[in-house]
GROMACS .gro file of C-alpha atoms in nm:
model
   99
    1MET     CA    1   1.810  -0.727  -0.688
    2SER     CA    2   1.376  -0.702  -0.699
    3ALA     CA    3   1.139  -0.619  -0.958
    4HIS     CA    4   0.770  -0.607  -0.845
    5TYR     CA    5   0.522  -0.592  -1.128
    6PHE     CA    6   0.755  -0.453  -1.368
    7PRO     CA    7   0.660  -0.533  -1.712
    8LEU     CA    8   0.951  -0.718  -1.869
    9PRO     CA    9   0.898  -0.786  -2.240
   10HIS     CA   10   1.071  -1.069  -2.422
   11GLN     CA   11   1.319  -0.988  -2.637
   12PRO     CA   12   1.522  -1.218  -2.887
   13ASP     CA   13   1.892  -1.152  -2.718
   14HIS     CA   14   1.704  -1.135  -2.365
   15THR     CA   15   1.915  -0.785  -2.302
   16ALA     CA   16   1.695  -0.680  -2.017
   17LEU     CA   17   1.634  -0.987  -1.844
   18ARG     CA   18   2.038  -1.036  -1.882
   19GLY     CA   19   2.079  -0.705  -1.683
   20LEU     CA   20   1.850  -0.791  -1.425
   21LEU     CA   21   2.019  -1.131  -1.376
   22ASP     CA   22   2.367  -0.967  -1.408
   23ALA     CA   23   2.278  -0.703  -1.120
   24VAL     CA   24   2.286  -0.993  -0.871
   25ALA     CA   25   2.576  -1.031  -0.666
   26PRO     CA   26   2.741  -1.384  -0.617
   27SER     CA   27   2.519  -1.543  -0.327
   28GLY     CA   28   2.296  -1.269  -0.352
   29THR     CA   29   1.897  -1.291  -0.425
   30LEU     CA   30   1.668  -1.227  -0.716
   31LEU     CA   31   1.277  -1.163  -0.627
   32PHE     CA   32   1.074  -1.130  -0.881
   33ALA     CA   33   0.700  -1.101  -0.850
   34THR     CA   34   0.444  -1.004  -1.086
   35HIS     CA   35   0.047  -1.043  -1.186
   36ASP     CA   36  -0.040  -1.414  -1.270
   37LEU     CA   37  -0.111  -1.372  -1.662
   38ALA     CA   38  -0.280  -1.722  -1.678
   39GLY     CA   39  -0.615  -1.693  -1.831
   40LEU     CA   40  -0.574  -1.302  -1.975
   41SER     CA   41  -0.651  -1.287  -2.339
   42PRO     CA   42  -0.460  -1.073  -2.564
   43ARG     CA   43  -0.605  -0.724  -2.632
   44PRO     CA   44  -0.495  -0.599  -2.962
   45GLU     CA   45  -0.697  -0.328  -2.952
   46GLN     CA   46  -0.494  -0.178  -2.641
   47GLY     CA   47  -0.154  -0.366  -2.772
   48PHE     CA   48  -0.151  -0.586  -2.503
   49ASP     CA   49  -0.067  -0.971  -2.527
   50PRO     CA   50   0.027  -1.150  -2.217
   51SER     CA   51   0.250  -1.365  -2.408
   52ASP     CA   52   0.485  -1.096  -2.485
   53TYR     CA   53   0.617  -1.070  -2.106
   54HIS     CA   54   0.831  -1.261  -1.921
   55GLN     CA   55   0.674  -1.452  -1.600
   56PRO     CA   56   0.851  -1.591  -1.338
   57ASP     CA   57   0.864  -1.953  -1.468
   58ASP     CA   58   1.019  -1.826  -1.804
   59ILE     CA   59   1.294  -1.653  -1.601
   60ALA     CA   60   1.343  -1.997  -1.381
   61ARG     CA   61   1.405  -2.175  -1.717
   62LEU     CA   62   1.653  -1.933  -1.847
   63LEU     CA   63   1.901  -1.954  -1.524
   64ASP     CA   64   2.193  -2.182  -1.537
   65HIS     CA   65   2.388  -2.411  -1.291
   66ASN     CA   66   2.515  -2.082  -1.129
   67TRP     CA   67   2.163  -2.024  -0.988
   68THR     CA   68   1.928  -2.242  -0.753
   69VAL     CA   69   1.558  -2.154  -0.763
   70LEU     CA   70   1.427  -2.116  -0.404
   71ILE     CA   71   1.029  -2.037  -0.499
   72ASN     CA   72   0.879  -2.024  -0.809
   73GLU     CA   73   0.485  -2.039  -0.746
   74THR     CA   74   0.165  -1.871  -0.806
   75ARG     CA   75   0.013  -1.745  -0.490
   76PRO     CA   76  -0.349  -1.602  -0.402
   77ARG     CA   77  -0.354  -1.240  -0.329
   78THR     CA   78  -0.413  -1.215   0.064
   79ALA     CA   79  -0.583  -0.825  -0.021
   80PRO     CA   80  -0.839  -0.745  -0.258
   81ALA     CA   81  -0.736  -0.641  -0.608
   82PRO     CA   82  -0.727  -0.250  -0.648
   83GLU     CA   83  -1.031  -0.115  -0.799
   84GLY     CA   84  -1.051  -0.182  -1.181
   85THR     CA   85  -0.828  -0.483  -1.176
   86HIS     CA   86  -0.931  -0.828  -1.194
   87HIS     CA   87  -0.587  -1.004  -1.062
   88THR     CA   88  -0.622  -1.234  -0.762
   89HIS     CA   89  -0.308  -1.431  -0.791
   90ASP     CA   90   0.061  -1.337  -0.825
   91THR     CA   91   0.367  -1.524  -0.942
   92VAL     CA   92   0.664  -1.516  -0.739
   93LEU     CA   93   1.030  -1.646  -0.849
   94ARG     CA   94   1.283  -1.632  -0.571
   95ALA     CA   95   1.619  -1.751  -0.674
   96GLN     CA   96   1.975  -1.743  -0.537
   97ARG     CA   97   2.301  -1.665  -0.726
   98LEU     CA   98   2.556  -1.926  -0.608
   99ARG     CA   99   2.855  -1.758  -0.832
   0.00000   0.00000   0.00000
């Protein structure tokens, strides 16, 4: 299962995240990549607060003993950011479901 640059908002019961995790078969892989939101300020006039969205590290903390985290890191982009954006790093989580 892969989700790339998919805005996954925090929810009290983690419904969307649980659905994503449940879609990974035993011995399957979850690959979740998104913009590194560190250093981004909330923009209430646009309805955006970076802390409203899951980052790979948030997801890694929610994984239980049925998972192993293979990669959980921030990486610099190897290509320039698209015009009009300022993202220079991405965060990546790669986890394997054991059972």
